[in-house]
Coordinates of C-alpha atoms and ligand atoms in Angstrom, one line a residue:
M42 CA 210.9 178.1 281.9
R43 CA 212.7 178.4 278.6
R44 CA 210.7 175.5 277.2
T45 CA 207.5 177.2 278.3
L46 CA 208.5 180.4 276.6
V47 CA 209.3 178.6 273.4
L48 CA 206.0 176.8 273.5
L49 CA 204.1 180.0 274.2
L50 CA 205.8 181.6 271.2
L51 CA 204.8 178.7 269.0
V52 CA 201.2 178.9 270.1
L53 CA 200.9 182.7 269.8
G54 CA 203.2 183.2 266.9
T55 CA 205.9 185.8 266.9
P56 CA 204.9 189.5 266.6
M57 CA 206.3 189.3 263.0
T58 CA 203.8 186.7 262.0
R59 CA 200.8 187.9 263.9
A60 CA 198.1 189.9 262.2
A61 CA 196.9 193.1 263.9
D62 CA 194.6 192.6 266.8
F63 CA 191.2 193.8 266.0
P64 CA 188.0 193.8 268.2
A65 CA 185.7 190.8 268.4
P66 CA 183.0 191.1 265.7
E67 CA 180.2 191.8 268.2
K68 CA 182.1 194.8 269.5
L69 CA 182.2 196.5 266.2
P70 CA 179.8 199.4 265.4
S71 CA 177.1 198.8 262.8
Q72 CA 177.4 200.9 259.6
A73 CA 174.4 200.8 257.3
D74 CA 176.2 202.2 254.3
F75 CA 179.4 201.1 252.5
P76 CA 182.4 201.9 254.8
D77 CA 184.5 204.7 253.3
P78 CA 187.7 203.1 252.0
L79 CA 189.4 206.5 252.7
V80 CA 188.7 206.4 256.4
M81 CA 191.1 204.5 258.7
F82 CA 189.8 202.0 261.3
D83 CA 190.5 204.6 264.0
G84 CA 188.5 207.3 262.1
T85 CA 191.4 209.2 260.5
K86 CA 190.7 210.5 257.0
V87 CA 193.1 209.5 254.3
T88 CA 193.8 212.5 252.0
T89 CA 197.1 211.7 250.3
K90 CA 198.3 208.9 247.9
E91 CA 201.1 208.2 250.4
Q92 CA 198.8 207.7 253.3
W93 CA 196.7 205.3 251.2
Q94 CA 199.7 203.3 250.1
T95 CA 201.6 203.1 253.4
K96 CA 198.8 203.2 256.0
R97 CA 195.3 202.4 254.7
R98 CA 196.1 199.8 252.1
P99 CA 198.1 197.6 254.5
E100 CA 195.4 198.1 257.2
L101 CA 192.6 197.1 254.8
K102 CA 194.5 193.9 253.8
K103 CA 194.8 193.0 257.5
L104 CA 191.2 193.7 258.1
F105 CA 190.1 191.4 255.2
E106 CA 192.5 188.7 256.5
H107 CA 191.2 189.0 260.0
Y108 CA 187.5 189.1 259.5
M109 CA 186.8 187.4 256.2
Y110 CA 189.3 185.4 254.2
G111 CA 191.8 184.3 256.8
V112 CA 195.5 185.1 256.7
S113 CA 197.4 185.0 253.5
P114 CA 200.1 182.4 253.7
R115 CA 203.3 184.2 254.0
D116 CA 205.6 181.3 253.6
A117 CA 208.6 182.3 251.5
L118 CA 208.4 179.4 249.1
K119 CA 210.7 179.4 246.1
V120 CA 208.7 178.1 243.2
E121 CA 210.7 175.7 241.1
S122 CA 209.4 175.2 237.6
M123 CA 209.8 172.2 235.3
V124 CA 208.4 172.0 231.8
L125 CA 206.6 168.6 231.5
H126 CA 205.8 168.8 227.8
E127 CA 205.8 171.3 225.0
D128 CA 204.1 171.6 221.6
K129 CA 205.4 174.4 219.5
K130 CA 202.6 173.9 216.9
A131 CA 199.5 173.9 219.0
F132 CA 196.2 175.2 217.5
G133 CA 197.4 174.5 214.0
G134 CA 200.7 176.3 214.6
K135 CA 199.3 179.4 216.1
A136 CA 200.6 178.8 219.6
T137 CA 203.1 177.1 221.8
L138 CA 201.5 175.0 224.4
K139 CA 203.3 173.8 227.5
E140 CA 202.4 172.3 230.8
I141 CA 204.7 173.3 233.7
A142 CA 204.9 171.7 237.1
L143 CA 205.4 174.4 239.7
A144 CA 206.9 172.7 242.8
L145 CA 206.1 174.7 245.9
R146 CA 207.6 172.3 248.4
P147 CA 209.3 169.6 246.4
G148 CA 208.8 166.2 248.0
E149 CA 206.3 167.5 250.5
A150 CA 203.5 169.1 248.5
P151 CA 202.1 168.2 245.1
P152 CA 202.9 170.7 242.3
I153 CA 200.6 173.1 240.5
H154 CA 200.2 172.0 236.9
L155 CA 200.1 175.2 234.9
L156 CA 198.9 175.1 231.3
L157 CA 200.4 177.9 229.3
V158 CA 199.6 178.8 225.7
V159 CA 201.5 181.6 224.0
P160 CA 200.8 183.0 220.6
N161 CA 203.6 182.2 218.1
E162 CA 203.1 185.3 216.1
R163 CA 203.9 188.3 218.2
K164 CA 206.2 191.3 218.6
G165 CA 208.0 190.8 221.8
P166 CA 206.7 189.2 225.0
A167 CA 203.0 188.5 225.2
P168 CA 200.5 189.9 227.6
V169 CA 199.0 187.0 229.6
F170 CA 195.7 186.1 231.4
V171 CA 196.1 183.9 234.4
G172 CA 193.3 182.2 236.3
M173 CA 192.1 178.9 237.8
N174 CA 189.7 176.5 236.2
F175 CA 187.1 174.3 237.7
C176 CA 187.5 171.3 235.4
G177 CA 191.2 170.5 234.9
N178 CA 193.5 171.6 232.2
H179 CA 192.7 168.5 230.1
A180 CA 189.1 169.7 229.6
L181 CA 190.3 172.9 227.9
V182 CA 192.3 171.4 225.1
D183 CA 192.4 168.2 222.9
D184 CA 196.1 167.6 223.4
P185 CA 196.4 164.1 224.9
K186 CA 199.6 165.0 226.8
V187 CA 197.8 167.5 229.1
L188 CA 197.5 165.9 232.5
I189 CA 194.3 164.9 234.2
P190 CA 194.0 166.0 237.8
T191 CA 194.0 163.2 240.4
W192 CA 192.4 165.2 243.2
W193 CA 188.7 165.3 244.0
M194 CA 186.7 167.1 241.3
Y195 CA 183.2 168.6 241.0
P196 CA 180.9 165.8 240.0
S197 CA 179.0 168.0 237.5
H198 CA 181.8 168.3 235.0
A199 CA 182.0 166.2 231.9
G200 CA 183.8 162.9 232.3
V201 CA 183.9 163.1 236.2
K202 CA 183.3 159.7 237.8
D203 CA 183.2 159.1 241.5
S204 CA 184.4 162.7 241.9
R205 CA 187.6 162.0 239.9
A206 CA 188.3 163.4 236.4
T207 CA 188.7 160.9 233.6
E208 CA 189.9 160.8 230.0
E209 CA 186.3 161.3 228.9
G210 CA 186.4 164.9 229.9
R211 CA 189.3 165.8 227.6
G212 CA 188.4 168.8 225.4
K213 CA 184.9 169.0 226.7
E214 CA 185.1 172.6 228.2
K215 CA 187.1 174.3 225.4
D216 CA 184.5 177.0 225.0
V217 CA 184.6 178.0 228.6
W218 CA 188.2 179.3 228.3
A219 CA 188.2 179.7 224.5
L220 CA 192.0 179.6 224.4
E221 CA 192.3 179.8 220.6
Q222 CA 190.4 183.1 220.5
S223 CA 192.8 184.7 223.0
I224 CA 195.7 183.4 221.0
E225 CA 194.3 185.0 217.9
R226 CA 194.0 188.3 219.7
G227 CA 197.7 188.2 220.7
Y228 CA 197.3 187.0 224.4
A229 CA 198.9 184.2 226.2
V230 CA 196.7 182.3 228.8
A231 CA 197.9 180.4 231.9
T232 CA 195.5 178.3 233.9
F233 CA 195.4 175.5 236.5
Y234 CA 192.8 173.5 238.4
N235 CA 191.8 175.1 241.6
G236 CA 192.1 171.7 243.3
D237 CA 195.8 171.8 242.9
I238 CA 195.8 174.2 245.7
D239 CA 192.8 173.0 247.6
P240 CA 190.0 170.8 246.2
D241 CA 186.7 172.5 247.0
Q242 CA 185.3 170.1 249.6
K243 CA 183.6 171.3 252.8
K244 CA 185.5 169.1 255.3
K245 CA 188.7 167.8 253.7
R246 CA 191.7 169.9 252.9
E247 CA 194.1 168.5 250.3
G248 CA 196.4 169.8 247.6
V249 CA 199.0 172.2 248.9
R250 CA 196.7 173.7 251.5
P251 CA 197.5 171.4 254.5
L252 CA 201.1 172.6 254.3
L253 CA 200.5 176.3 254.6
E254 CA 202.1 177.1 258.0
V255 CA 200.4 180.3 258.8
T256 CA 197.1 178.4 259.2
R257 CA 198.5 176.8 262.3
V258 CA 200.1 179.9 263.6
D259 CA 197.1 182.2 263.3
G260 CA 194.2 179.8 263.4
A261 CA 193.4 180.4 267.0
Q262 CA 192.1 183.9 266.4
G263 CA 189.5 182.7 264.0
R264 CA 191.5 183.9 261.0
A265 CA 193.0 180.7 259.8
T266 CA 193.6 180.8 256.0
A267 CA 190.4 179.9 254.3
T268 CA 190.0 178.3 250.9
I269 CA 189.5 181.4 248.8
M270 CA 192.6 183.0 250.3
A271 CA 194.5 179.8 249.7
W272 CA 193.4 179.9 246.0
A273 CA 194.4 183.5 245.7
W274 CA 197.8 182.7 247.1
G275 CA 198.0 179.9 244.5
I276 CA 197.4 182.5 241.7
S277 CA 200.4 184.5 243.1
R278 CA 202.5 181.4 242.9
A279 CA 201.6 181.1 239.2
V280 CA 202.5 184.8 238.8
D281 CA 205.9 184.0 240.4
Y282 CA 206.5 181.7 237.4
L283 CA 204.9 184.0 234.8
V284 CA 207.2 187.0 235.6
S285 CA 210.2 184.7 235.0
D286 CA 209.1 183.4 231.5
K287 CA 210.8 185.4 228.8
D288 CA 208.0 184.8 226.3
L289 CA 205.6 186.8 228.6
D290 CA 205.4 190.5 229.5
A291 CA 205.7 190.6 233.3
R292 CA 204.0 194.1 233.2
R293 CA 200.9 192.9 231.4
I294 CA 199.5 190.1 233.6
A295 CA 195.7 190.0 233.9
V296 CA 193.9 187.8 236.4
V297 CA 190.5 186.4 235.5
G298 CA 188.1 184.1 237.2
H299 CA 184.5 183.0 237.2
S300 CA 182.2 182.9 240.2
R301 CA 184.0 181.5 243.3
L302 CA 187.1 181.7 241.2
G303 CA 186.1 185.3 240.4
K304 CA 186.0 186.1 244.1
T305 CA 189.5 184.6 244.1
A306 CA 190.7 186.6 241.2
L307 CA 189.6 189.8 242.9
L308 CA 191.3 188.9 246.1
A309 CA 194.5 187.9 244.3
A310 CA 194.7 191.2 242.5
A311 CA 193.9 193.1 245.7
F312 CA 196.9 191.4 247.5
D313 CA 199.4 191.1 244.6
E314 CA 200.4 194.3 242.9
R315 CA 202.3 192.4 240.1
I316 CA 198.8 191.7 238.6
A317 CA 198.2 194.6 236.2
L318 CA 194.5 194.1 235.6
A319 CA 191.6 192.1 237.1
I320 CA 188.4 190.6 235.7
S321 CA 186.0 189.2 238.2
H322 CA 183.2 187.4 236.3
Q323 CA 179.8 186.8 238.1
A324 CA 181.6 186.6 241.4
G325 CA 178.7 187.8 243.7
C326 CA 178.7 187.5 247.5
G327 CA 182.1 187.2 249.2
G328 CA 183.7 188.7 246.0
T329 CA 182.2 191.6 244.0
A330 CA 178.8 192.0 245.6
P331 CA 178.1 193.8 248.8
S332 CA 177.8 192.0 252.1
R333 CA 175.3 194.7 253.2
Q334 CA 172.1 193.8 251.3
N335 CA 168.8 192.1 252.2
D336 CA 167.2 191.0 248.9
P337 CA 166.0 187.5 249.5
N338 CA 166.8 186.5 245.9
V339 CA 170.5 187.4 246.4
E340 CA 173.1 185.3 248.2
S341 CA 173.7 186.6 251.7
V342 CA 176.6 186.4 254.1
E343 CA 174.7 183.9 256.2
K344 CA 173.8 181.7 253.2
I345 CA 177.3 181.6 251.8
N346 CA 178.8 180.8 255.2
K347 CA 176.3 178.0 255.7
N348 CA 176.7 176.4 252.3
F349 CA 180.4 176.9 251.9
P350 CA 181.9 177.0 255.4
H351 CA 185.4 176.4 254.2
W352 CA 185.6 179.5 251.9
F353 CA 185.9 182.1 254.6
C354 CA 187.5 182.1 258.1
D355 CA 185.6 181.5 261.3
N356 CA 185.4 185.2 262.2
F357 CA 183.4 185.9 259.0
K358 CA 180.6 183.6 260.3
K359 CA 180.1 185.9 263.3
F360 CA 178.7 188.5 260.8
N361 CA 175.9 186.1 259.6
D362 CA 173.2 188.0 261.6
D363 CA 174.5 191.5 261.0
P364 CA 176.9 192.1 258.1
S365 CA 176.6 195.8 258.8
K366 CA 179.1 195.3 261.6
L367 CA 181.8 194.5 259.0
P368 CA 184.4 197.3 259.1
F369 CA 184.6 197.1 255.3
D370 CA 182.5 196.0 252.4
Q371 CA 183.6 194.7 249.0
N372 CA 184.1 198.3 247.7
C373 CA 187.2 198.3 250.0
L374 CA 188.5 195.1 248.3
A375 CA 187.9 196.6 244.9
A376 CA 189.7 199.7 246.1
L377 CA 192.8 197.6 246.9
V378 CA 193.1 197.0 243.2
A379 CA 193.4 200.8 242.5
P380 CA 194.8 202.3 240.4
R381 CA 194.8 199.2 238.2
P382 CA 191.9 198.5 235.8
L383 CA 189.2 196.3 237.2
L384 CA 186.2 194.8 235.4
F385 CA 183.1 193.3 237.0
S386 CA 181.0 191.3 234.5
N387 CA 177.5 189.9 235.0
A388 CA 174.5 188.2 233.5
V389 CA 170.9 189.4 233.7
K390 CA 169.6 186.0 234.9
D391 CA 172.3 185.7 237.6
Q392 CA 170.5 187.7 240.3
W393 CA 172.0 185.4 242.9
A394 CA 175.3 187.2 242.2
N395 CA 173.6 190.6 242.6
P396 CA 174.5 192.6 239.4
Q397 CA 173.0 195.8 240.7
G398 CA 174.9 195.5 244.0
Q399 CA 178.1 195.0 242.1
F400 CA 177.6 198.2 240.2
E401 CA 177.2 200.0 243.6
V402 CA 180.4 198.4 244.9
L403 CA 182.3 199.9 242.0
K404 CA 180.9 203.3 242.6
A405 CA 181.9 203.1 246.3
A406 CA 185.4 202.1 245.3
E407 CA 185.8 205.2 243.2
P408 CA 187.2 207.6 245.8
V409 CA 190.4 205.6 246.0
Y410 CA 190.8 205.5 242.2
K411 CA 190.2 209.3 242.1
L412 CA 192.7 209.9 244.9
L413 CA 195.3 208.0 242.8
G414 CA 194.4 209.9 239.7
A415 CA 193.1 206.8 237.9
G416 CA 189.6 208.0 236.9
G417 CA 186.7 205.8 238.0
L418 CA 183.5 204.3 236.6
D419 CA 182.1 206.2 233.6
A420 CA 178.4 205.5 234.4
R421 CA 176.0 206.6 237.2
E422 CA 173.3 204.1 236.2
M423 CA 173.7 200.4 235.2
P424 CA 174.2 200.1 231.4
E425 CA 171.8 198.2 229.2
P426 CA 172.8 194.5 228.7
G427 CA 175.5 194.1 226.2
R428 CA 177.2 197.5 226.6
L429 CA 180.6 197.5 228.1
I430 CA 181.5 200.4 230.4
D431 CA 185.3 200.3 229.8
S432 CA 186.5 203.0 232.1
R433 CA 189.3 202.1 234.6
L434 CA 186.6 200.7 236.9
G435 CA 184.6 198.7 234.3
Y436 CA 181.2 197.1 234.3
Y437 CA 179.4 194.8 232.0
I438 CA 176.2 192.9 232.0
R439 CA 174.9 190.6 229.3
P440 CA 171.7 188.7 228.8
G441 CA 171.7 185.0 229.9
I442 CA 172.7 182.9 232.8
H443 CA 175.6 182.2 235.2
S444 CA 178.3 180.8 232.9
M445 CA 181.6 181.8 231.2
T446 CA 181.5 181.8 227.5
K447 CA 183.5 182.6 224.4
D448 CA 181.6 185.8 224.0
D449 CA 182.4 186.8 227.6
W450 CA 186.0 186.4 226.7
K451 CA 185.6 188.8 223.8
V452 CA 184.6 191.4 226.3
F453 CA 187.6 190.5 228.6
L454 CA 189.9 190.9 225.6
D455 CA 188.3 194.3 224.6
F456 CA 188.8 195.5 228.2
A457 CA 192.4 194.3 228.2
D458 CA 193.1 195.8 224.8
K459 CA 192.1 199.2 226.1
H460 CA 194.0 199.0 229.4
L461 CA 196.9 196.6 229.1
V462 CA 198.9 199.0 227.0
K463 CA 202.4 198.0 226.1
T464 CA 205.0 200.0 227.9
E465 CA 208.7 200.3 227.3
P466 CA 210.7 198.0 229.6
R467 CA 212.2 199.8 232.6
G468 CA 215.6 201.4 232.1
K469 CA 214.9 202.4 228.5
Ligands
LIG99 C1 177.2 179.1 244.3 C2 177.6 180.1 245.3 C3 178.2 181.3 244.8 C4 179.4 181.0 243.8 C5 178.9 180.0 242.8 C6 180.0 179.4 241.9 O1 176.2 179.6 243.5 O2 176.4 180.4 246.1 O3 178.7 182.2 245.8 O4 179.9 182.1 243.2 O5 178.3 178.8 243.5 O6 181.1 179.4 242.2 O7 179.6 178.9 240.8

């Protein structure tokens, strides 16, 4: 009897670890328009900051976990950091570069290899951008000490052979992260390969991912941790380290990501309030663009679920035919970042990522920003290409294609300059 009970608890999870129980997707009512982030799942209107913070915000997080991204791993892991190598005269003496191994489960799981560059000339701790890269840290710098990932890697990147990175890729993607430019503008940058957490393959889970307990506990309900959620969790583990580094300003951490990693950046900021600002670049469907849309030139819920089945949990696939049954849209995810600054950036030729829809998502996130007294989006129509709307909810579109460039980083830096204002440390 006791054994049965123990087994049952193991299968079901304890009440502490179980996410809220929500109806099956097909039982949800259709809603043609963006769901109002200020209306609770049971219809109650949210009218105060306190209600938002203590009731609706936690509820929305649970809804996104349950129906879209899978459960955020809640393992209380202590991140142990070890500096692997350090160069105090990187970029001609302008920065200190170090690579840090972040051990999540020493001996059991491989570490995250975090590349950190910090400007040498600065007054006090530096603000820092954090984000994952697609190509390995070695591709972003010339330094021969920076490690080459050993996991599966996207075959399209420079120097990748048989889906493994090689020495040939070193320094080949410097312009994508343009590290020196951020250094010159006074920012530190921390980045790691997304494959350290979970290499982006459809059927095989590697990196740290197989060890995330909650997947096994909650998987039965169709809400097992999916890859984008695992990546977002990985960003938070990097933040665990960043807040402990005395060279960095723990109150000025900005997350940034491109495309699928832009979806990740938004999710990370929505779930982790230590992140002070978020930039989601060309993230599109499943990130910054609405699930409710029917333009055939734009990525749909059905297409993304078919092409990238591992990014989202099984429950999300049940919305393929009718995304209007989702009890939220991406405006609610953007709203979870409130009152913090949030920028969506786009490219004119990247219609797949739905730049117009992303603008509408920001507008539909505004009620929460306004409730929290944080302003909103200072534009009613999409701006012409090249003009940054730099209000608390920010929007940018430039000519060109789906890519992340040095010029995009100039915009990210301008947005951060405006919003990541230095504040006095607490207690002063
Ligand atoms: C594909 C996918 C997008 C994704 C993009 C990327 O185009 O359909 O959803 O954002 O890849 O990550 O580059």
